[in-house]
Coordinates of N, CA and C in Angstrom, one line a residue:
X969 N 8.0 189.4 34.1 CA 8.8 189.1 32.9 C 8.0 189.2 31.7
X970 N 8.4 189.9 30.3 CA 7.9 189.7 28.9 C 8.2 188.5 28.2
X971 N 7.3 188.3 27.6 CA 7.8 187.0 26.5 C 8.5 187.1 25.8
X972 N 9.7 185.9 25.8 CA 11.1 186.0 24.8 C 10.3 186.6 23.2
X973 N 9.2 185.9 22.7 CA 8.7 186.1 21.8 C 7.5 187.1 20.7
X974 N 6.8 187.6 22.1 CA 6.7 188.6 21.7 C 6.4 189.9 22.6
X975 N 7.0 189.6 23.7 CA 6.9 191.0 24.4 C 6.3 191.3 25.0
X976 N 5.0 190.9 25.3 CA 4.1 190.9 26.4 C 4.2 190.1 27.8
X977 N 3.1 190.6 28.4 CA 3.4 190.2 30.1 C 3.2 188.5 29.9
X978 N 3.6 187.5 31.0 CA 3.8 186.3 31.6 C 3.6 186.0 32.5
X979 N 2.9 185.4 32.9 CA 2.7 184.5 34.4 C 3.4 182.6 34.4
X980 N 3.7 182.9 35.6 CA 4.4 181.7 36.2 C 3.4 180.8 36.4
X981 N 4.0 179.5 35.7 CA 2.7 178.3 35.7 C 3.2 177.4 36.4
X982 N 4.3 177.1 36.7 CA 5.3 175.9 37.2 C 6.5 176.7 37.9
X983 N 7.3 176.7 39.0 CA 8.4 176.8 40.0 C 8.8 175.9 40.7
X984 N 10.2 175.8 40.6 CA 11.3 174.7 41.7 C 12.2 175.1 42.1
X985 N 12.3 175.3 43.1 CA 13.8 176.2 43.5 C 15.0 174.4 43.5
X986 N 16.0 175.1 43.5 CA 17.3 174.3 42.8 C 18.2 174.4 44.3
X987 N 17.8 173.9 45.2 CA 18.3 174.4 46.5 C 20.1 173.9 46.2
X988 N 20.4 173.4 46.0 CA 21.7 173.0 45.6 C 22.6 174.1 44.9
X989 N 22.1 174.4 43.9 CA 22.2 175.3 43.0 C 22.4 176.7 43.0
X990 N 20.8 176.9 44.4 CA 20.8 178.4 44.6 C 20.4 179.4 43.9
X991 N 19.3 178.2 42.7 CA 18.5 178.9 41.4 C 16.9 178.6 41.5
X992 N 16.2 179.2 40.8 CA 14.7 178.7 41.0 C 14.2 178.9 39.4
X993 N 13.6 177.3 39.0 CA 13.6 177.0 37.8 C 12.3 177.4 37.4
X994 N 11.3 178.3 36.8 CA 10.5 178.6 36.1 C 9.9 178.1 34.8
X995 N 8.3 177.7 34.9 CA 8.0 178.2 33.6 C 6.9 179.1 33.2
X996 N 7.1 180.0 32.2 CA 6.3 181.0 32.3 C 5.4 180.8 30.9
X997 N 4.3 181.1 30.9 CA 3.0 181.3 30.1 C 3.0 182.5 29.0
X998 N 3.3 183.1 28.1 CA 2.4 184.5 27.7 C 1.1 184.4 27.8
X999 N 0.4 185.4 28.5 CA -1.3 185.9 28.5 C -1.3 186.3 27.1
X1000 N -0.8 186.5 25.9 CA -1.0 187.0 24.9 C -1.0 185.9 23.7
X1001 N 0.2 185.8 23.9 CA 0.5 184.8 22.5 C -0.1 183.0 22.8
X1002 N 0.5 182.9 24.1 CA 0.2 181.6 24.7 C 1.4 180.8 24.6
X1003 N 2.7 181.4 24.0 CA 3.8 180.6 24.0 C 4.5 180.1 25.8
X1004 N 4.8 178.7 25.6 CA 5.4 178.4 27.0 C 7.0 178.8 26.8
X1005 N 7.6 179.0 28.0 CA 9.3 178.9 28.3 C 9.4 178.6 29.5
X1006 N 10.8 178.4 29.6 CA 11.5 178.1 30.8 C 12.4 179.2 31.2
X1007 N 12.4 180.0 32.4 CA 13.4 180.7 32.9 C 14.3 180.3 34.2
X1008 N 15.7 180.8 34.6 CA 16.1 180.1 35.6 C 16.5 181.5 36.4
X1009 N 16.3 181.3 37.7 CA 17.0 182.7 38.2 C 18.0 182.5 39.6
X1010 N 18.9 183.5 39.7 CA 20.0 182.9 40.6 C 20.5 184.6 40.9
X1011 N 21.3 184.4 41.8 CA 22.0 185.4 42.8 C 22.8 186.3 41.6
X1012 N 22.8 187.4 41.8 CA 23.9 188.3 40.9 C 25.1 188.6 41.7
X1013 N 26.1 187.1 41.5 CA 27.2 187.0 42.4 C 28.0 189.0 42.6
X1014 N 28.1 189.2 41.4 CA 29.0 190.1 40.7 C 29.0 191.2 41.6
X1015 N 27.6 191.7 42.0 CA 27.1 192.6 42.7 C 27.0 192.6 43.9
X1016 N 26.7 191.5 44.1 CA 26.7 190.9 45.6 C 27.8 190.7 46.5
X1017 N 28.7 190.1 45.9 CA 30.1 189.7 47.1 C 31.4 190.2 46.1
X1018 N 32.3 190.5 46.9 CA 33.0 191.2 46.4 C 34.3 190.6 47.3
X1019 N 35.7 190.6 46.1 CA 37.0 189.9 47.0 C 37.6 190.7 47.2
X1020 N 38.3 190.4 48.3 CA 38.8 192.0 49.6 C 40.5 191.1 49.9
X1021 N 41.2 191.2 48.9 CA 42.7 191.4 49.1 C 43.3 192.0 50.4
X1022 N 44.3 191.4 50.5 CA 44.4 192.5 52.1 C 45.1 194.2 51.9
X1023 N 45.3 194.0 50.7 CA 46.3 195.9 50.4 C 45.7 196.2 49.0
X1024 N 44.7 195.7 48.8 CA 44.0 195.8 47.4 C 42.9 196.3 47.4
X1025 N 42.1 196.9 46.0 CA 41.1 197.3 46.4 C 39.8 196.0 46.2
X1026 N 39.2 196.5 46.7 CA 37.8 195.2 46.6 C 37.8 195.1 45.1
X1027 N 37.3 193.9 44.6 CA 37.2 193.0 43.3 C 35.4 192.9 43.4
X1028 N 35.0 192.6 42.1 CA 33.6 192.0 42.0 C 34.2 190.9 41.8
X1029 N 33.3 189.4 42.7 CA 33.3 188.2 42.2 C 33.1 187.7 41.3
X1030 N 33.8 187.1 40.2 CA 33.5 186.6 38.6 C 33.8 185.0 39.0
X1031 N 32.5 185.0 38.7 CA 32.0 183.2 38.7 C 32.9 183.1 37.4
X1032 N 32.7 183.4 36.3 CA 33.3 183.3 35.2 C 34.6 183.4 35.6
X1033 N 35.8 183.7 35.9 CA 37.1 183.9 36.4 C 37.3 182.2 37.6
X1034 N 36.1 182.0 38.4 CA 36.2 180.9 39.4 C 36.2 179.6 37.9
X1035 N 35.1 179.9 37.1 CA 35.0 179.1 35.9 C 36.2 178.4 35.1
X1036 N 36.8 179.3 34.9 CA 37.9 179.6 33.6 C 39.1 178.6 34.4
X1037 N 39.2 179.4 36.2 CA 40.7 179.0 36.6 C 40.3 176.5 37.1
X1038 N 38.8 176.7 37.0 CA 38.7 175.0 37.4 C 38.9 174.7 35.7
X1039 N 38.1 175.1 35.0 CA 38.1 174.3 33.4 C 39.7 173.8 33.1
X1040 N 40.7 175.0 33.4 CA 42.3 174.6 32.9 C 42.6 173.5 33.8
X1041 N 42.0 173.1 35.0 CA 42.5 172.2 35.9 C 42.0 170.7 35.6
X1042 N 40.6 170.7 35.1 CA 40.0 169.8 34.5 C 40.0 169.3 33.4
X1043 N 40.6 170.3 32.5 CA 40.9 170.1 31.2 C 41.3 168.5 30.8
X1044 N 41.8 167.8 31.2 CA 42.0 166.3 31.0 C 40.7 165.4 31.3
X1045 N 40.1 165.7 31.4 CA 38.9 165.1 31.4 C 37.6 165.0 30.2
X1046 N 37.6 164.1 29.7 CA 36.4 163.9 28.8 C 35.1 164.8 28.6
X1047 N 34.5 165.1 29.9 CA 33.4 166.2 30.2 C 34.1 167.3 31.3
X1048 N 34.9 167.9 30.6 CA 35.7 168.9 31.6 C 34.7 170.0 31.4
X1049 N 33.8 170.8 30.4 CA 33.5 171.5 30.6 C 32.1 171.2 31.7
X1050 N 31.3 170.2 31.5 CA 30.4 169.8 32.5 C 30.8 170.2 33.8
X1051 N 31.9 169.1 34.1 CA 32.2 168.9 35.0 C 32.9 170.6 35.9
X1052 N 33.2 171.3 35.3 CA 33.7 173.0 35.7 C 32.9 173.3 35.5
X1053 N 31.3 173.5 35.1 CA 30.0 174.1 35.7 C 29.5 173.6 36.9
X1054 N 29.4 172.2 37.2 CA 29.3 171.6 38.5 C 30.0 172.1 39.7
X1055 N 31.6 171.8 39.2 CA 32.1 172.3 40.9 C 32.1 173.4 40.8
X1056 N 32.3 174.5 39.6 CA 31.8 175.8 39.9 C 30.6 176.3 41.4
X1057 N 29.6 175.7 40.7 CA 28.4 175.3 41.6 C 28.6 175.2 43.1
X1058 N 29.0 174.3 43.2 CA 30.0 173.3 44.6 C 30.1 174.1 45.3
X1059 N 31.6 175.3 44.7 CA 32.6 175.9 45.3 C 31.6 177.3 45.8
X1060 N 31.0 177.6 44.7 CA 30.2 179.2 45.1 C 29.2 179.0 46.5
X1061 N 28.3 177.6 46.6 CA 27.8 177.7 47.5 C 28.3 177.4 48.7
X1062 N 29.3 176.6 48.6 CA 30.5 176.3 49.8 C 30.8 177.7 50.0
X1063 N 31.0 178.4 49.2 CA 31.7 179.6 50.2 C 30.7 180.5 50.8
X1064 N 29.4 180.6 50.2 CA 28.3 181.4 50.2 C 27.8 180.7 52.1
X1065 N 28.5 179.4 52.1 CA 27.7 178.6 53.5 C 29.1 179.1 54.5
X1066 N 30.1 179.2 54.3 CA 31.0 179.5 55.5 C 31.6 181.2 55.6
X1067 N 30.8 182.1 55.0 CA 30.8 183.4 55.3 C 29.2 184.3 55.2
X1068 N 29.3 185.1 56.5 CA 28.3 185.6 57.0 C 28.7 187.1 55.9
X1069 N 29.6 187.8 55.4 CA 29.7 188.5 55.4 C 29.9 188.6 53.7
X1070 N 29.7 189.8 52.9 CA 29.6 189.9 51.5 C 30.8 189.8 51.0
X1071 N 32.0 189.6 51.6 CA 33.0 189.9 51.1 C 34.2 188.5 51.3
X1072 N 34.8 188.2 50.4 CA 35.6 186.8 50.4 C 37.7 187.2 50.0
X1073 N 38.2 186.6 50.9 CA 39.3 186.8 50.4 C 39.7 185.6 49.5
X1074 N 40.9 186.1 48.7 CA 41.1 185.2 47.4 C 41.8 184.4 48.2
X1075 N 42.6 184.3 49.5 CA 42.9 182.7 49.9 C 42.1 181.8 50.8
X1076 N 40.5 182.1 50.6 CA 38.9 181.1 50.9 C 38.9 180.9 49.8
X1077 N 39.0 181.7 48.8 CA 38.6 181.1 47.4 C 39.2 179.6 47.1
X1078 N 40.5 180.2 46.9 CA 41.8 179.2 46.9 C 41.5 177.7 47.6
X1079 N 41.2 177.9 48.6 CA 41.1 177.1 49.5 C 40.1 176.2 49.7
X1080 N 39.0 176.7 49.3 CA 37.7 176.0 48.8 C 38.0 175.5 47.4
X1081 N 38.3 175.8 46.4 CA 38.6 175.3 45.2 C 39.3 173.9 45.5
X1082 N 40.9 173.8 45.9 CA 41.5 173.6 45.9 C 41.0 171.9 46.7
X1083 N 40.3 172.3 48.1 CA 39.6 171.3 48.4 C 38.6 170.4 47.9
X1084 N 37.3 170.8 47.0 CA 36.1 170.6 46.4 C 37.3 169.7 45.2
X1085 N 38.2 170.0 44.1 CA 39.1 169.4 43.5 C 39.4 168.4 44.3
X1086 N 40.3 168.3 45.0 CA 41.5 167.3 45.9 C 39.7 166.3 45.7
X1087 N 38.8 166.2 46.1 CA 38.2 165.1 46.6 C 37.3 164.7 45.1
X1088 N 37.1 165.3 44.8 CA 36.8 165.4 42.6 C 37.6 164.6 42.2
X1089 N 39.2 165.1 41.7 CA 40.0 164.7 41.0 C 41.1 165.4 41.6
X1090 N 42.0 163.9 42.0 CA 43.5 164.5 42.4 C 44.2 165.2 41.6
X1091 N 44.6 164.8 40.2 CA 45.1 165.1 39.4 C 44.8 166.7 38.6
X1092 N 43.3 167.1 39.0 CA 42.9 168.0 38.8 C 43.7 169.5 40.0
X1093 N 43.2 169.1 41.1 CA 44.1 169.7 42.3 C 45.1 170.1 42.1
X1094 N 46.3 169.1 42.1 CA 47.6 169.4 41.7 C 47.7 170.4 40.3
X1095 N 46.8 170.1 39.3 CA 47.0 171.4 38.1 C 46.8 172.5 38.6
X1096 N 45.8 172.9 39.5 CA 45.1 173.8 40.4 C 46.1 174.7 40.8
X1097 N 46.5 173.9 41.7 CA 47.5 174.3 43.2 C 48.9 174.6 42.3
X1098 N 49.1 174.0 41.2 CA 50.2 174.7 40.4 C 50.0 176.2 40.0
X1099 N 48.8 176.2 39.9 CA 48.6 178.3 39.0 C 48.4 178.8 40.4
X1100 N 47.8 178.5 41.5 CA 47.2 179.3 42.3 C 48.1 179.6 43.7
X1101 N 48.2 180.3 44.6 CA 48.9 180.0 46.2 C 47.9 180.8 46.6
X1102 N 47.4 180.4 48.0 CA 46.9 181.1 49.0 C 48.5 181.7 50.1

């Protein structure tokens, strides 16, 4: 990796992988300038797994899209945006743990959402389960 600041090469002084998360936290050095940063690095869902409709064509997975549809459900919540980065989180690796295979259909999606909610916030669920059907 170059340095955000001036462009030259970087070595890794510090690493933690985020097993939760399914990120590994960095920090990197410039050899040149000497400036420190922090990098974080994670799975490139998008390219990786893909949702396979049954009469549709495959989809790239958008974390962002998994994002968007918990935040409206959460929305009544004080830290709703926090809180829809977290189960985001939750839900991606829950699904990442009960398929062997790159590809998810949108009623696992559903269905993992829907549960990871119900035990979060009831009230969130129900907003859920109103926009969505498996």
């Amino acid at each position: 990796m170059v340095c955000i600041y001036c462009g030259n090469k970087t070595q890794v002084t510090n690493s933690r992988p985020q097993k939760r998360l399914n990120r590994t936290w960095r920090r990197r050095e410039c050899l040149s300038c000497g400036a420190v940063f922090s990098t974080s690095e994670s799975a490139d869902y998008e390219s990786s797994i893909v949702v396979r409709a049954d009469h549709a064509r495959p989809q790239p997975f958008s974390r962002d899209k998994l994002f968007a549809s918990i935040l409206q459900a959460v929305g009544h919540r004080k830290t709703a945006v926090a809180d829809a980065g977290a189960l985001t989180d939750t839900i991606i690796a829950q699904l990442l743990r009960s398929t062997a295979q790159a590809a998810i259909s949108p009623s696992a999606i559903i269905l993992a959402t829907f549960t990871v909610l119900e035990r979060f916030d009831g009230v969130a669920a129900v907003q859920y389960q109103a926009y969505h059907t498996g």
